[in-house]
mmCIF file of C-alpha atoms in Angstrom:
data_model
loop_
_atom_site.group_PDB
_atom_site.id
_atom_site.type_symbol
_atom_site.label_atom_id
_atom_site.label_comp_id
_atom_site.label_asym_id
_atom_site.label_seq_id
_atom_site.Cartn_x
_atom_site.Cartn_y
_atom_site.Cartn_z
ATOM 1 C CA MET A 1 -17.774 0.319 -13.366
ATOM 2 C CA PRO A 2 -15.352 2.315 -11.203
ATOM 3 C CA SER A 3 -15.994 2.575 -7.462
ATOM 4 C CA TYR A 4 -15.266 5.185 -4.839
ATOM 5 C CA ALA A 5 -13.983 5.529 -1.277
ATOM 6 C CA ASP A 6 -12.897 8.298 1.099
ATOM 7 C CA LEU A 7 -9.279 9.453 1.340
ATOM 8 C CA PRO A 8 -9.032 12.382 3.757
ATOM 9 C CA LEU A 9 -6.476 14.957 2.634
ATOM 10 C CA HIS A 10 -3.419 15.177 4.876
ATOM 11 C CA TYR A 11 -0.817 17.906 4.460
ATOM 12 C CA GLY A 12 2.746 18.136 5.752
ATOM 13 C CA GLN A 13 5.873 16.101 5.119
ATOM 14 C CA VAL A 14 6.990 12.632 6.101
ATOM 15 C CA PRO A 15 9.840 12.917 8.633
ATOM 16 C CA ALA A 16 13.256 11.839 7.394
ATOM 17 C CA TRP A 17 13.585 9.094 10.020
ATOM 18 C CA LEU A 18 10.450 7.380 8.625
ATOM 19 C CA TYR A 19 10.975 8.111 4.928
ATOM 20 C CA LYS A 20 14.389 6.418 4.961
ATOM 21 C CA ARG A 21 12.908 3.268 6.466
ATOM 22 C CA MET A 22 9.910 3.322 4.123
ATOM 23 C CA SER A 23 12.283 3.305 1.182
ATOM 24 C CA LEU A 24 14.382 0.445 2.568
ATOM 25 C CA LEU A 25 11.446 -1.781 3.494
ATOM 26 C CA GLY A 26 9.414 -0.868 0.402
ATOM 27 C CA GLY A 27 12.352 -1.710 -1.834
ATOM 28 C CA ALA A 28 12.871 -5.047 -0.065
ATOM 29 C CA ILE A 29 9.177 -5.928 -0.412
ATOM 30 C CA VAL A 30 9.239 -5.177 -4.148
ATOM 31 C CA GLU A 31 12.436 -7.201 -4.564
ATOM 32 C CA ALA A 32 10.843 -10.136 -2.748
ATOM 33 C CA ILE A 33 7.777 -9.998 -5.002
ATOM 34 C CA VAL A 34 9.925 -9.850 -8.138
ATOM 35 C CA THR A 35 12.018 -12.793 -6.891
ATOM 36 C CA ASP A 36 9.051 -15.018 -6.065
ATOM 37 C CA TYR A 37 6.361 -13.899 -8.520
ATOM 38 C CA GLY A 38 7.978 -11.764 -11.218
ATOM 39 C CA LYS A 39 7.825 -8.097 -12.186
ATOM 40 C CA THR A 40 4.350 -8.484 -13.685
ATOM 41 C CA GLU A 41 3.031 -9.123 -10.195
ATOM 42 C CA VAL A 42 4.539 -5.856 -8.936
ATOM 43 C CA ILE A 43 2.805 -3.900 -11.703
ATOM 44 C CA LYS A 44 -0.462 -5.706 -11.039
ATOM 45 C CA ARG A 45 -0.363 -5.095 -7.292
ATOM 46 C CA LEU A 46 0.359 -1.394 -7.633
ATOM 47 C CA SER A 47 -2.831 -1.148 -9.679
ATOM 48 C CA ASP A 48 -4.778 -2.701 -6.764
ATOM 49 C CA PRO A 49 -5.874 0.084 -4.383
ATOM 50 C CA CYS A 50 -6.433 -2.177 -1.382
ATOM 51 C CA TRP A 51 -2.976 -3.739 -1.687
ATOM 52 C CA PHE A 52 -1.495 -0.262 -2.208
ATOM 53 C CA GLN A 53 -3.180 0.984 0.974
ATOM 54 C CA ALA A 54 -1.989 -2.083 2.900
ATOM 55 C CA LEU A 55 1.563 -1.457 1.683
ATOM 56 C CA GLY A 56 1.397 2.125 2.925
ATOM 57 C CA CYS A 57 0.149 0.929 6.304
ATOM 58 C CA VAL A 58 2.853 -1.700 6.736
ATOM 59 C CA LEU A 59 5.414 1.010 5.905
ATOM 60 C CA GLY A 60 4.214 3.126 8.834
ATOM 61 C CA MET A 61 2.166 5.807 7.100
ATOM 62 C CA ASP A 62 -1.162 7.101 8.431
ATOM 63 C CA TRP A 63 -3.497 4.240 7.646
ATOM 64 C CA HIS A 64 -6.313 6.137 5.927
ATOM 65 C CA SER A 65 -4.880 9.389 4.583
ATOM 66 C CA SER A 66 -4.122 10.707 1.124
ATOM 67 C CA GLY A 67 -0.479 11.075 2.166
ATOM 68 C CA ILE A 68 0.055 7.358 1.630
ATOM 69 C CA THR A 69 -0.005 7.866 -2.142
ATOM 70 C CA THR A 70 2.689 10.532 -2.299
ATOM 71 C CA SER A 71 4.979 9.009 0.317
ATOM 72 C CA VAL A 72 4.778 5.412 -0.912
ATOM 73 C CA MET A 73 5.429 6.290 -4.546
ATOM 74 C CA GLY A 74 8.287 8.607 -3.585
ATOM 75 C CA ALA A 75 9.874 5.978 -1.323
ATOM 76 C CA LEU A 76 9.526 3.260 -3.963
ATOM 77 C CA LYS A 77 11.024 5.463 -6.668
ATOM 78 C CA LYS A 78 14.014 6.174 -4.466
ATOM 79 C CA ALA A 79 14.466 2.475 -3.674
ATOM 80 C CA ILE A 80 13.723 0.886 -7.042
ATOM 81 C CA ASN A 81 15.273 3.119 -9.696
ATOM 82 C CA PRO A 82 18.909 2.597 -8.634
ATOM 83 C CA HIS A 83 18.284 -1.149 -9.163
ATOM 84 C CA SER A 84 15.976 -0.939 -12.167
ATOM 85 C CA ARG A 85 18.265 -2.876 -14.489
ATOM 86 C CA GLU A 86 18.375 -5.790 -12.047
ATOM 87 C CA LEU A 87 14.681 -5.722 -11.115
ATOM 88 C CA GLY A 88 13.316 -4.786 -14.532
ATOM 89 C CA ILE A 89 11.066 -2.102 -13.044
ATOM 90 C CA TYR A 90 11.191 1.685 -13.432
ATOM 91 C CA ILE A 91 9.184 4.382 -11.655
ATOM 92 C CA CYS A 92 8.635 7.749 -13.311
ATOM 93 C CA GLY A 93 6.902 10.959 -12.330
ATOM 94 C CA GLY A 94 5.715 11.939 -8.901
ATOM 95 C CA LYS A 95 4.126 14.910 -7.193
ATOM 96 C CA GLY A 96 3.850 18.391 -8.690
ATOM 97 C CA LYS A 97 6.843 19.353 -10.818
ATOM 98 C CA TYR A 98 8.091 15.757 -10.849
ATOM 99 C CA SER A 99 4.975 14.625 -12.687
ATOM 100 C CA LYS A 100 5.979 16.881 -15.592
ATOM 101 C CA GLN A 101 9.279 15.031 -15.878
ATOM 102 C CA THR A 102 7.509 11.770 -16.749
ATOM 103 C CA PRO A 103 7.806 12.082 -20.575
ATOM 104 C CA ALA A 104 11.552 12.739 -20.429
ATOM 105 C CA GLU A 105 12.039 9.861 -17.987
ATOM 106 C CA LEU A 106 10.065 7.483 -20.192
ATOM 107 C CA ARG A 107 12.030 8.447 -23.303
ATOM 108 C CA ALA A 108 15.294 7.843 -21.430
ATOM 109 C CA ILE A 109 14.113 4.398 -20.341
ATOM 110 C CA ALA A 110 13.010 3.622 -23.898
ATOM 111 C CA ASP A 111 16.489 4.457 -25.168
ATOM 112 C CA LYS A 112 17.962 1.926 -22.729
ATOM 113 C CA THR A 113 15.419 -0.855 -23.171
ATOM 114 C CA GLY A 114 14.199 -0.522 -26.754
ATOM 115 C CA LEU A 115 10.612 0.033 -25.609
ATOM 116 C CA PRO A 116 8.341 2.317 -27.695
ATOM 117 C CA GLY A 117 9.042 5.619 -25.986
ATOM 118 C CA GLU A 118 6.477 7.803 -27.706
ATOM 119 C CA GLN A 119 3.740 5.250 -27.148
ATOM 120 C CA LEU A 120 4.557 5.190 -23.441
ATOM 121 C CA VAL A 121 4.586 8.986 -23.310
ATOM 122 C CA TYR A 122 1.162 8.993 -24.951
ATOM 123 C CA SER A 123 -0.118 6.514 -22.363
ATOM 124 C CA SER A 124 1.172 8.730 -19.584
ATOM 125 C CA LYS A 125 -0.430 11.864 -20.994
ATOM 126 C CA VAL A 126 -3.749 10.313 -21.916
ATOM 127 C CA THR A 127 -4.273 8.637 -18.531
ATOM 128 C CA ALA A 128 -3.771 11.999 -16.870
ATOM 129 C CA LYS A 129 -6.075 13.670 -19.389
ATOM 130 C CA VAL A 130 -8.799 11.106 -18.811
ATOM 131 C CA ASP A 131 -8.737 11.495 -15.042
ATOM 132 C CA ASN A 132 -8.526 15.273 -15.158
ATOM 133 C CA THR A 133 -10.959 15.972 -18.005
ATOM 134 C CA ALA A 134 -13.049 12.989 -19.064
ATOM 135 C CA ILE A 135 -13.966 12.255 -15.455
ATOM 136 C CA GLN A 136 -15.178 15.572 -14.079
ATOM 137 C CA ASP A 137 -15.572 14.720 -10.412
ATOM 138 C CA GLY A 138 -14.187 17.892 -8.842
ATOM 139 C CA PHE A 139 -10.670 16.559 -8.246
ATOM 140 C CA GLN A 140 -7.591 18.234 -9.749
ATOM 141 C CA LEU A 141 -4.620 15.958 -10.319
ATOM 142 C CA TYR A 142 -1.426 16.827 -8.460
ATOM 143 C CA LEU A 143 0.407 13.490 -8.559
ATOM 144 C CA HIS A 144 1.147 11.213 -11.517
ATOM 145 C CA SER A 145 3.323 8.114 -11.141
ATOM 146 C CA PHE A 146 4.030 5.794 -14.062
ATOM 147 C CA ILE A 147 5.396 2.339 -13.145
ATOM 148 C CA LEU A 148 6.945 0.434 -16.043
ATOM 149 C CA SER A 149 8.529 -2.981 -16.557
ATOM 150 C CA ASP A 150 11.215 -3.629 -19.156
ATOM 151 C CA ASP A 151 8.621 -5.849 -20.881
ATOM 152 C CA GLY A 152 6.472 -2.785 -21.561
ATOM 153 C CA GLU A 153 3.749 -3.519 -19.018
ATOM 154 C CA TRP A 154 2.767 -0.500 -16.945
ATOM 155 C CA ALA A 155 0.598 0.836 -14.169
ATOM 156 C CA VAL A 156 -0.405 4.390 -13.338
ATOM 157 C CA VAL A 157 -1.135 5.682 -9.857
ATOM 158 C CA GLN A 158 -2.341 9.272 -9.764
ATOM 159 C CA GLN A 159 -4.183 11.389 -7.282
ATOM 160 C CA GLY A 160 -6.356 14.483 -7.351
ATOM 161 C CA MET A 161 -7.512 16.777 -4.571
ATOM 162 C CA ASN A 162 -10.641 18.703 -3.797
ATOM 163 C CA ASP A 163 -9.724 21.491 -1.388
ATOM 164 C CA ALA A 164 -13.353 22.449 -0.969
ATOM 165 C CA ASN A 165 -14.210 19.284 0.921
ATOM 166 C CA GLY A 166 -10.762 18.180 2.119
ATOM 167 C CA LEU A 167 -10.794 14.913 0.211
ATOM 168 C CA ALA A 168 -8.521 13.184 -2.270
ATOM 169 C CA ARG A 169 -9.206 10.660 -5.011
ATOM 170 C CA ARG A 170 -6.685 8.128 -6.200
ATOM 171 C CA TYR A 171 -6.892 6.583 -9.671
ATOM 172 C CA HIS A 172 -5.354 3.222 -10.598
ATOM 173 C CA TRP A 173 -4.575 1.974 -14.110
ATOM 174 C CA HIS A 174 -3.090 -1.282 -15.411
ATOM 175 C CA SER A 175 -2.072 -1.676 -19.052
ATOM 176 C CA LYS A 176 -3.336 -5.272 -19.220
ATOM 177 C CA SER A 177 -6.748 -4.492 -17.754
ATOM 178 C CA PHE A 178 -8.369 -2.398 -20.474
ATOM 179 C CA GLU A 179 -8.751 -2.202 -24.234
ATOM 180 C CA SER A 180 -9.525 1.482 -24.646
ATOM 181 C CA TYR A 181 -8.315 4.552 -22.788
ATOM 182 C CA THR A 182 -11.806 6.001 -23.042
ATOM 183 C CA GLN A 183 -14.003 3.034 -22.118
ATOM 184 C CA SER A 184 -13.887 1.939 -18.444
ATOM 185 C CA PRO A 185 -10.094 1.725 -18.300
ATOM 186 C CA HIS A 186 -9.523 1.924 -14.554
ATOM 187 C CA THR A 187 -8.758 -0.994 -12.309
ATOM 188 C CA PHE A 188 -10.148 1.184 -9.541
ATOM 189 C CA ILE A 189 -10.893 4.779 -8.630
ATOM 190 C CA TYR A 190 -10.231 5.361 -4.951
ATOM 191 C CA GLY A 191 -12.009 8.304 -3.356
ATOM 192 C CA LYS A 192 -15.224 9.557 -1.811
ATOM 193 C CA ASN A 193 -18.504 9.229 -3.651
ATOM 194 C CA GLN A 194 -19.548 12.721 -4.754
ATOM 195 C CA GLY A 195 -22.937 11.615 -6.023
ATOM 196 C CA LEU A 196 -23.607 11.930 -9.743
ATOM 197 C CA ILE A 197 -20.481 12.700 -11.767
ATOM 198 C CA LEU A 198 -19.595 13.132 -15.382
ATOM 199 C CA ASN A 199 -17.750 10.019 -16.581
ATOM 200 C CA LEU A 200 -17.158 9.871 -20.301
ATOM 201 C CA THR A 201 -15.109 6.689 -19.978
ATOM 202 C CA ASP A 202 -17.856 4.321 -18.880
ATOM 203 C CA LYS A 203 -18.760 1.460 -21.241
ATOM 204 C CA ALA A 204 -22.161 2.991 -21.757
ATOM 205 C CA ALA A 205 -20.594 6.126 -23.217
ATOM 206 C CA ASP A 206 -20.866 6.969 -26.884
ATOM 207 C CA PRO A 207 -19.156 4.119 -28.803
ATOM 208 C CA THR A 208 -17.980 6.576 -31.445
ATOM 209 C CA GLN A 209 -15.323 7.988 -29.120
ATOM 210 C CA HIS A 210 -11.994 7.725 -30.889
ATOM 211 C CA GLY A 211 -9.669 9.348 -28.381
ATOM 212 C CA ILE A 212 -9.411 11.688 -25.476
ATOM 213 C CA LEU A 213 -8.925 14.733 -27.692
ATOM 214 C CA ASN A 214 -12.423 14.222 -29.117
ATOM 215 C CA LEU A 215 -14.091 14.180 -25.715
ATOM 216 C CA THR A 216 -14.324 17.917 -25.140
ATOM 217 C CA GLY A 217 -17.486 18.233 -27.218
ATOM 218 C CA GLU A 218 -19.218 15.136 -25.870
ATOM 219 C CA LYS A 219 -22.179 15.190 -23.493
ATOM 220 C CA PRO A 220 -22.384 13.127 -20.295
ATOM 221 C CA ALA A 221 -23.351 9.611 -21.274
ATOM 222 C CA HIS A 222 -23.585 7.864 -17.935
ATOM 223 C CA LEU A 223 -23.927 8.841 -14.290
ATOM 224 C CA LEU A 224 -22.233 6.825 -11.569
ATOM 225 C CA GLN A 225 -23.023 6.578 -7.876
ATOM 226 C CA GLU A 226 -21.727 3.148 -6.873
ATOM 227 C CA ILE A 227 -19.734 2.898 -3.640
ATOM 228 C CA LYS A 228 -17.602 -0.093 -2.702
ATOM 229 C CA LEU A 229 -15.099 1.132 -0.116
ATOM 230 C CA ILE A 230 -15.099 4.163 2.162
ATOM 231 C CA MET A 231 -12.070 5.185 4.185
ATOM 232 C CA PRO A 232 -13.267 6.976 7.341
ATOM 233 C CA SER A 233 -12.130 10.423 8.414
ATOM 234 C CA HIS A 234 -11.244 9.428 11.992
ATOM 235 C CA HIS A 235 -7.526 9.175 12.710
ATOM 236 C CA ASP A 236 -7.652 6.386 15.266
ATOM 237 C CA VAL A 237 -7.870 2.753 14.206
ATOM 238 C CA ARG A 238 -11.050 1.174 15.531
ATOM 239 C CA ALA A 239 -12.215 -2.404 15.802
ATOM 240 C CA GLU A 240 -14.655 -1.926 12.937
ATOM 241 C CA ASP A 241 -11.784 -0.877 10.654
ATOM 242 C CA VAL A 242 -10.040 -4.246 10.784
ATOM 243 C CA ASN A 243 -10.816 -7.937 10.475
ATOM 244 C CA LEU A 244 -10.313 -8.998 14.094
ATOM 245 C CA LYS A 245 -10.129 -12.666 13.187
ATOM 246 C CA ARG A 246 -7.185 -12.029 10.865
ATOM 247 C CA LEU A 247 -5.423 -9.592 13.177
ATOM 248 C CA GLY A 248 -5.905 -11.913 16.128
ATOM 249 C CA SER A 249 -4.327 -14.827 14.287
ATOM 250 C CA VAL A 250 -1.233 -12.695 13.591
ATOM 251 C CA LEU A 251 -0.884 -11.813 17.275
ATOM 252 C CA ALA A 252 -1.498 -15.418 18.285
ATOM 253 C CA LEU A 253 1.257 -16.594 15.943
ATOM 254 C CA ALA A 254 3.654 -14.035 17.374
ATOM 255 C CA TYR A 255 2.901 -14.439 21.064
ATOM 256 C CA ASP A 256 0.814 -17.461 21.973
ATOM 257 C CA THR A 257 0.123 -20.301 19.590
ATOM 258 C CA LYS A 258 2.779 -22.870 18.791
ATOM 259 C CA PRO A 259 1.887 -23.975 15.264
ATOM 260 C CA ALA A 260 2.280 -27.611 14.347
ATOM 261 C CA ASP A 261 4.736 -26.673 11.632
ATOM 262 C CA PHE A 262 7.241 -24.816 13.819
ATOM 263 C CA GLU A 263 10.156 -25.354 11.435
ATOM 264 C CA ALA A 264 9.617 -22.018 9.707
ATOM 265 C CA LEU A 265 9.940 -20.119 12.983
ATOM 266 C CA LEU A 266 13.151 -21.949 13.851
ATOM 267 C CA MET A 267 14.674 -20.482 10.693
ATOM 268 C CA LEU A 268 14.011 -17.062 12.210
ATOM 269 C CA GLU A 269 15.914 -17.747 15.416
ATOM 270 C CA GLY A 270 16.712 -14.570 17.303
ATOM 271 C CA VAL A 271 13.584 -12.767 16.085
ATOM 272 C CA GLY A 272 11.480 -11.705 19.071
ATOM 273 C CA PRO A 273 7.674 -11.849 19.258
ATOM 274 C CA ARG A 274 7.157 -8.163 18.431
ATOM 275 C CA THR A 275 9.346 -8.378 15.311
ATOM 276 C CA LEU A 276 7.573 -11.615 14.383
ATOM 277 C CA GLN A 277 4.270 -9.709 14.491
ATOM 278 C CA SER A 278 5.611 -7.177 11.979
ATOM 279 C CA LEU A 279 7.252 -9.820 9.786
ATOM 280 C CA THR A 280 4.001 -11.776 9.558
ATOM 281 C CA LEU A 281 2.147 -8.728 8.227
ATOM 282 C CA VAL A 282 5.011 -7.946 5.827
ATOM 283 C CA SER A 283 4.905 -11.581 4.686
ATOM 284 C CA GLU A 284 1.243 -11.205 3.846
ATOM 285 C CA VAL A 285 1.870 -8.007 1.855
ATOM 286 C CA ILE A 286 4.397 -9.994 -0.187
ATOM 287 C CA HIS A 287 2.579 -13.306 -0.498
ATOM 288 C CA GLY A 288 -1.102 -12.620 0.254
ATOM 289 C CA THR A 289 -3.919 -12.962 -2.258
ATOM 290 C CA PRO A 290 -6.106 -9.948 -3.206
ATOM 291 C CA SER A 291 -8.912 -10.885 -0.820
ATOM 292 C CA ARG A 292 -6.520 -10.475 2.109
ATOM 293 C CA PHE A 293 -6.298 -6.692 1.649
ATOM 294 C CA GLU A 294 -9.919 -5.731 2.224
ATOM 295 C CA ASP A 295 -9.038 -4.205 5.619
ATOM 296 C CA PRO A 296 -5.818 -2.214 5.011
ATOM 297 C CA ALA A 297 -5.879 -0.779 8.556
ATOM 298 C CA ARG A 298 -4.823 -4.184 9.893
ATOM 299 C CA TYR A 299 -1.362 -3.694 8.394
ATOM 300 C CA SER A 300 -0.762 -0.647 10.565
ATOM 301 C CA PHE A 301 -0.218 -3.135 13.394
ATOM 302 C CA ALA A 302 3.172 -3.879 11.845
ATOM 303 C CA HIS A 303 4.830 -0.498 12.326
ATOM 304 C CA GLY A 304 2.170 1.873 13.642
ATOM 305 C CA GLY A 305 1.790 5.323 12.124
ATOM 306 C CA LYS A 306 3.747 8.568 12.071
ATOM 307 C CA ASP A 307 0.885 10.433 13.796
ATOM 308 C CA GLY A 308 0.702 7.827 16.568
ATOM 309 C CA HIS A 309 -2.253 5.801 15.263
ATOM 310 C CA PRO A 310 -2.745 3.071 16.143
ATOM 311 C CA PHE A 311 0.545 3.569 18.026
ATOM 312 C CA PRO A 312 3.943 5.258 17.512
ATOM 313 C CA VAL A 313 6.305 3.817 14.910
ATOM 314 C CA PRO A 314 8.529 1.272 16.727
ATOM 315 C CA LEU A 315 11.867 2.127 15.119
ATOM 316 C CA LYS A 316 13.776 -0.785 16.666
ATOM 317 C CA ILE A 317 11.187 -3.262 15.387
ATOM 318 C CA TYR A 318 11.068 -1.522 12.001
ATOM 319 C CA ASP A 319 14.853 -1.808 11.668
ATOM 320 C CA ASN A 320 14.767 -5.473 12.731
ATOM 321 C CA THR A 321 12.119 -6.165 10.097
ATOM 322 C CA ILE A 322 14.205 -4.503 7.370
ATOM 323 C CA GLN A 323 17.355 -6.304 8.452
ATOM 324 C CA THR A 324 15.673 -9.721 8.573
ATOM 325 C CA LEU A 325 14.034 -9.334 5.164
ATOM 326 C CA LYS A 326 17.143 -7.920 3.497
ATOM 327 C CA GLU A 327 19.305 -10.672 4.988
ATOM 328 C CA ALA A 328 16.864 -13.298 3.737
ATOM 329 C CA LEU A 329 16.928 -11.827 0.211
ATOM 330 C CA ASP A 330 20.733 -11.584 0.169
ATOM 331 C CA LYS A 331 21.180 -15.176 1.314
ATOM 332 C CA ALA A 332 18.667 -16.411 -1.239
ATOM 333 C CA LYS A 333 20.797 -14.914 -4.022
ATOM 334 C CA VAL A 334 23.583 -17.363 -3.163
ATOM 335 C CA GLY A 335 21.271 -20.347 -2.816
ATOM 336 C CA ALA A 336 20.499 -20.211 0.908
ATOM 337 C CA SER A 337 16.752 -19.610 0.757
ATOM 338 C CA GLU A 338 15.762 -21.058 4.157
ATOM 339 C CA LYS A 339 15.137 -17.709 5.835
ATOM 340 C CA LYS A 340 13.259 -16.292 2.833
ATOM 341 C CA ASP A 341 11.088 -19.410 2.766
ATOM 342 C CA ALA A 342 10.480 -19.027 6.497
ATOM 343 C CA ILE A 343 9.226 -15.471 6.015
ATOM 344 C CA ARG A 344 6.912 -16.700 3.269
ATOM 345 C CA LYS A 345 5.611 -19.393 5.627
ATOM 346 C CA LEU A 346 4.583 -16.824 8.248
ATOM 347 C CA SER A 347 1.563 -15.675 6.251
ATOM 348 C CA GLN A 348 0.565 -19.299 5.674
ATOM 349 C CA LEU A 349 0.854 -20.157 9.379
ATOM 350 C CA SER A 350 -1.229 -17.130 10.299
ATOM 351 C CA GLN A 351 -3.970 -18.237 7.913
ATOM 352 C CA GLN A 352 -3.907 -21.735 9.406
ATOM 353 C CA ILE A 353 -4.470 -20.312 12.883
ATOM 354 C CA GLU A 354 -7.177 -18.035 11.516
ATOM 355 C CA LYS A 355 -9.403 -20.953 10.460
ATOM 356 C CA ASP A 356 -10.445 -21.746 14.030
ATOM 357 C CA PHE A 357 -9.711 -18.397 15.623
ATOM 358 C CA GLU A 358 -12.343 -16.667 17.746
ATOM 359 C CA PRO A 359 -11.535 -12.998 18.570
ATOM 360 C CA ASN A 360 -12.773 -11.314 21.733
ATOM 361 C CA THR A 361 -13.204 -7.670 22.754
ATOM 362 C CA ASN A 362 -9.606 -6.907 23.709
ATOM 363 C CA PHE A 363 -8.896 -4.744 20.650
ATOM 364 C CA ASP A 364 -8.557 -1.408 22.472
ATOM 365 C CA LYS A 365 -6.437 -3.009 25.189
ATOM 366 C CA VAL A 366 -4.072 -4.410 22.550
ATOM 367 C CA ILE A 367 -3.528 -0.878 21.227
ATOM 368 C CA GLU A 368 -3.102 0.402 24.781
ATOM 369 C CA ARG A 369 -0.391 -2.170 25.474
ATOM 370 C CA GLU A 370 1.394 -1.276 22.226
ATOM 371 C CA ARG A 371 1.459 2.355 23.340
ATOM 372 C CA GLN A 372 2.660 1.472 26.829
ATOM 373 C CA ASP A 373 5.487 -0.618 25.397
ATOM 374 C CA SER A 374 6.323 1.882 22.664
ATOM 375 C CA TRP A 375 9.285 3.360 24.551
ATOM 376 C CA LYS A 376 10.923 -0.099 24.633
ATOM 377 C CA TYR A 377 10.846 -0.284 20.836
ATOM 378 C CA GLY A 378 12.114 3.228 20.139
ATOM 379 C CA GLY A 379 8.597 4.479 19.421
ATOM 380 C CA ARG A 380 8.406 7.775 17.581
ATOM 381 C CA THR A 381 5.855 10.052 15.943
ATOM 382 C CA VAL A 382 6.008 13.423 14.233
ATOM 383 C CA PHE A 383 5.390 14.884 17.693
ATOM 384 C CA GLY A 384 8.447 13.292 19.284
ATOM 385 C CA LYS A 385 9.773 10.130 20.912
ATOM 386 C CA ALA A 386 7.679 7.848 23.089
ATOM 387 C CA THR A 387 8.490 8.069 26.796
ATOM 388 C CA LYS A 388 8.337 5.444 29.519
ATOM 389 C CA PRO A 389 4.978 5.507 31.332
ATOM 390 C CA ALA A 390 5.156 6.793 34.906
ATOM 391 C CA ASP A 391 3.305 3.721 36.169
ATOM 392 C CA PRO A 392 3.532 0.992 33.520
ATOM 393 C CA LYS A 393 1.044 -1.808 33.912
ATOM 394 C CA SER A 394 2.357 -5.288 34.440
ATOM 395 C CA GLY A 395 1.073 -8.503 32.986
ATOM 396 C CA GLU A 396 1.452 -10.789 30.033
ATOM 397 C CA GLN A 397 0.948 -9.797 26.433
ATOM 398 C CA LEU A 398 -2.775 -9.281 25.871
ATOM 399 C CA LYS A 399 -4.541 -11.808 23.712
ATOM 400 C CA LEU A 400 -6.982 -10.895 20.981
ATOM 401 C CA PHE A 401 -9.275 -13.870 21.518
#
């Protein structure tokens, strides 16, 4: 049964200074996943809405907004497609007019790879038709992204909007997760619960359905009202939005605790505490298990958000993160995998600390310190660059325990 959560609609464009970095870091994260886990894992993760939201947060987008979908898929397409032959992954479609180019893009990929082009085009069209017509929930699709591996496995990420209530709904598909396009095919539907909706794709629907083109004359067969995840409308990141135990262990690894297995950190010599904080969260996006992404807002503590929540995007830290990850991937290609292994180990070390970690009530003060220090890290938002506080507070890095 599909589930629902809020995604407040955000309008406007991602600034060029952020979009460029999103593409670089997003591409490096995908490359790292392909290297360590294979292209199937990339397809699978993009069909997971919590992981997708965490990825958007670690890339510096607004942690809860609908804009994550458009910006992340656009940045990934820009980063991945020039290296598709090497990675074995292609991204088609996009927002508005770009979504209409999906069939032509899929046919071109089929010509290169030998994949069944028309079958892929059908999958693209029918997934959009299902979410726009078979599920009549008041949301009109405006984005359709089709992610494909050269093995033929695919995922679809598409989003609809409801201007009347200012909300968006994101739909996730995975080719290996369903048997019929018209019987509970989604891995997840991400958007606000609108109460009772028409869903002709639920398993309880008429078993005589033979295809989406036959659905127009059907009657509603099942009404859904289940809610699993709700993204709040408030812009600021609050303590209740994150798992403080997990966030605290990341900060402890970066600033305070000296883990017993310190070898991994030695491989990252020259990386300061603030960059280590970001790298640990990036490491988890690459290597974490699905249960680790239940609080996507936590990942905004890597690179902040373009609107300044929870703090301005620290461009110097962001660039250090990209450089460290890219350098690790490049060295691993010639057999020197020590730095890549060290980055992998960060998420493991954080989880070790987490086992006995007891958070306190310093959450708001941690955000305050990030904002005070933002000018040091080249902090920037869509409103401008962070400036040095007139009377900066002194003291050691605040602890979240």
